[in-house]
Amino acid sequence: MLLDSASSTIVSALAKLSLVGLLLSSHWSAASEIKVAFVTNREPYCFKINDVDSGIEVDLIRAALAPFGHSIKPLIVPKARLALILKAGEVDISATLQGKDGDGLYFSDPYIQFQNYAISKKKAGIELSTLSDVDKYSFIIWQGGWKNLGPAFEASYKPDSNGRFRANYNESHSQLNQSKMFWFDRAQLIIVDKKIFEHFRKQLRNDYKTDEEVVFHDVMKVETSYPAAFRNKELRDQFNAGLKKIRADGSYQAIIDAYR
């Protein structure tokens, strides 16, 4: 009888543990409000319209999670903080954060692509035939841009052991300021996604001579794709499934087209 009683107790304890495990593993099976970190001032990908968080990135992530009943609560932060606040548990997802699974983070399939150009003012007479030609000119790029444009660019522009960049390399913490610096002639080139460039070109037209003719130098020869980073594998898998769905049913392209 004692043996039977002990066995019964063990079975009961195992059943409780199994139930707890099931509940934990299915945390994201119910509709939840998901906290998502986005990069500051990256219109038209992330910005506010009448105090409502909007933009291509915001709408894509919202649409990919919607089939599972999730809503999102955006948090706008500098690019350098994306990984920090995700690892600290302040958010559930960080958008446009590159990496590989590990250290408690899980990365999605690429969900957004940027087509970057080196852009100059036509009056400057700058000619660029290859990526190495960029070395001759000062340029302004987004924060951490040196590691987002392929191995050749990274090899040329990664900081040295003391954290110093090459003299012609300049970063901006926001892409609004990046655009301002270009139009104010603080750099000869701006390296940026074409949609972002055109968006801020319109926005700054009352303060800068943004009607000047420019040249788009297609020397990057790489489309920069970004995944999103997650603290939970199940939520990441749901996002990937939702992303496939909106690509298949046309919702993905409709969101992008809406911001043109």
CSV table of N, CA and C in Angstrom, one decimal, residues 79-80 97-98 141-151 153-155 157-159 165 169 171 224 226:
chain,number,residue,atom,x,y,z
A,79,LYS,N,18.7,53.0,-32.6
A,79,LYS,CA,19.1,51.7,-33.1
A,79,LYS,C,20.0,51.0,-32.2
A,80,ALA,N,20.9,51.7,-31.5
A,80,ALA,CA,21.9,51.0,-30.6
A,80,ALA,C,21.2,50.4,-29.4
A,97,LEU,N,16.7,43.9,-36.5
A,97,LEU,CA,17.9,43.5,-35.7
A,97,LEU,C,18.5,42.3,-36.3
A,98,GLN,N,19.7,42.4,-36.9
A,98,GLN,CA,20.3,41.3,-37.6
A,98,GLN,C,21.1,40.4,-36.6
A,141,ILE,N,26.0,58.1,-42.9
A,141,ILE,CA,25.2,56.8,-43.0
A,141,ILE,C,24.5,56.6,-41.7
A,142,TRP,N,23.6,55.7,-41.6
A,142,TRP,CA,22.9,55.5,-40.3
A,142,TRP,C,23.8,54.8,-39.3
A,143,GLN,N,23.3,54.8,-38.1
A,143,GLN,CA,24.1,54.3,-37.0
A,143,GLN,C,24.3,52.8,-37.2
A,144,GLY,N,25.6,52.4,-37.1
A,144,GLY,CA,26.0,51.0,-37.3
A,144,GLY,C,25.9,50.5,-38.8
A,145,GLY,N,25.8,51.5,-39.7
A,145,GLY,CA,25.7,51.1,-41.1
A,145,GLY,C,26.9,50.4,-41.7
A,146,TRP,N,28.0,50.5,-41.1
A,146,TRP,CA,29.2,49.8,-41.6
A,146,TRP,C,29.1,48.3,-41.7
A,147,LYS,N,28.2,47.8,-40.8
A,147,LYS,CA,28.1,46.3,-40.8
A,147,LYS,C,26.8,45.8,-41.5
A,148,ASN,N,26.1,46.7,-42.3
A,148,ASN,CA,24.9,46.3,-42.9
A,148,ASN,C,24.9,46.2,-44.4
A,149,LEU,N,26.1,46.5,-45.0
A,149,LEU,CA,26.2,46.6,-46.5
A,149,LEU,C,27.1,45.6,-47.1
A,150,GLY,N,27.3,44.5,-46.5
A,150,GLY,CA,28.1,43.4,-47.1
A,150,GLY,C,29.5,43.4,-46.6
A,151,PRO,N,30.2,42.3,-46.8
A,151,PRO,CA,31.5,42.1,-46.2
A,151,PRO,C,32.6,43.1,-46.7
A,153,PHE,N,32.2,46.3,-47.7
A,153,PHE,CA,32.0,47.5,-47.0
A,153,PHE,C,32.4,47.5,-45.6
A,154,GLU,N,32.0,46.4,-44.9
A,154,GLU,CA,32.4,46.2,-43.5
A,154,GLU,C,33.9,46.2,-43.3
A,155,ALA,N,34.6,45.5,-44.2
A,155,ALA,CA,36.0,45.4,-44.1
A,155,ALA,C,36.7,46.7,-44.2
A,157,TYR,N,35.1,49.8,-43.5
A,157,TYR,CA,34.7,50.8,-42.7
A,157,TYR,C,34.4,50.4,-41.2
A,158,LYS,N,34.7,49.2,-40.8
A,158,LYS,CA,34.5,48.8,-39.4
A,158,LYS,C,35.5,49.7,-38.6
A,159,PRO,N,35.1,50.0,-37.4
A,159,PRO,CA,36.0,50.8,-36.5
A,159,PRO,C,37.2,50.0,-36.1
A,165,PHE,N,36.6,55.4,-36.5
A,165,PHE,CA,36.2,55.2,-37.9
A,165,PHE,C,37.1,55.9,-38.8
A,169,TYR,N,34.1,58.6,-42.9
A,169,TYR,CA,32.9,57.9,-42.5
A,169,TYR,C,32.2,58.7,-41.3
A,171,GLU,N,28.4,58.8,-39.0
A,171,GLU,CA,27.2,58.2,-38.6
A,171,GLU,C,26.2,59.2,-38.0
A,224,THR,N,19.8,45.1,-48.5
A,224,THR,CA,20.0,44.7,-47.1
A,224,THR,C,18.6,44.2,-46.6
A,226,TYR,N,16.4,42.4,-43.5
A,226,TYR,CA,16.4,42.4,-42.0
A,226,TYR,C,15.4,41.4,-41.5
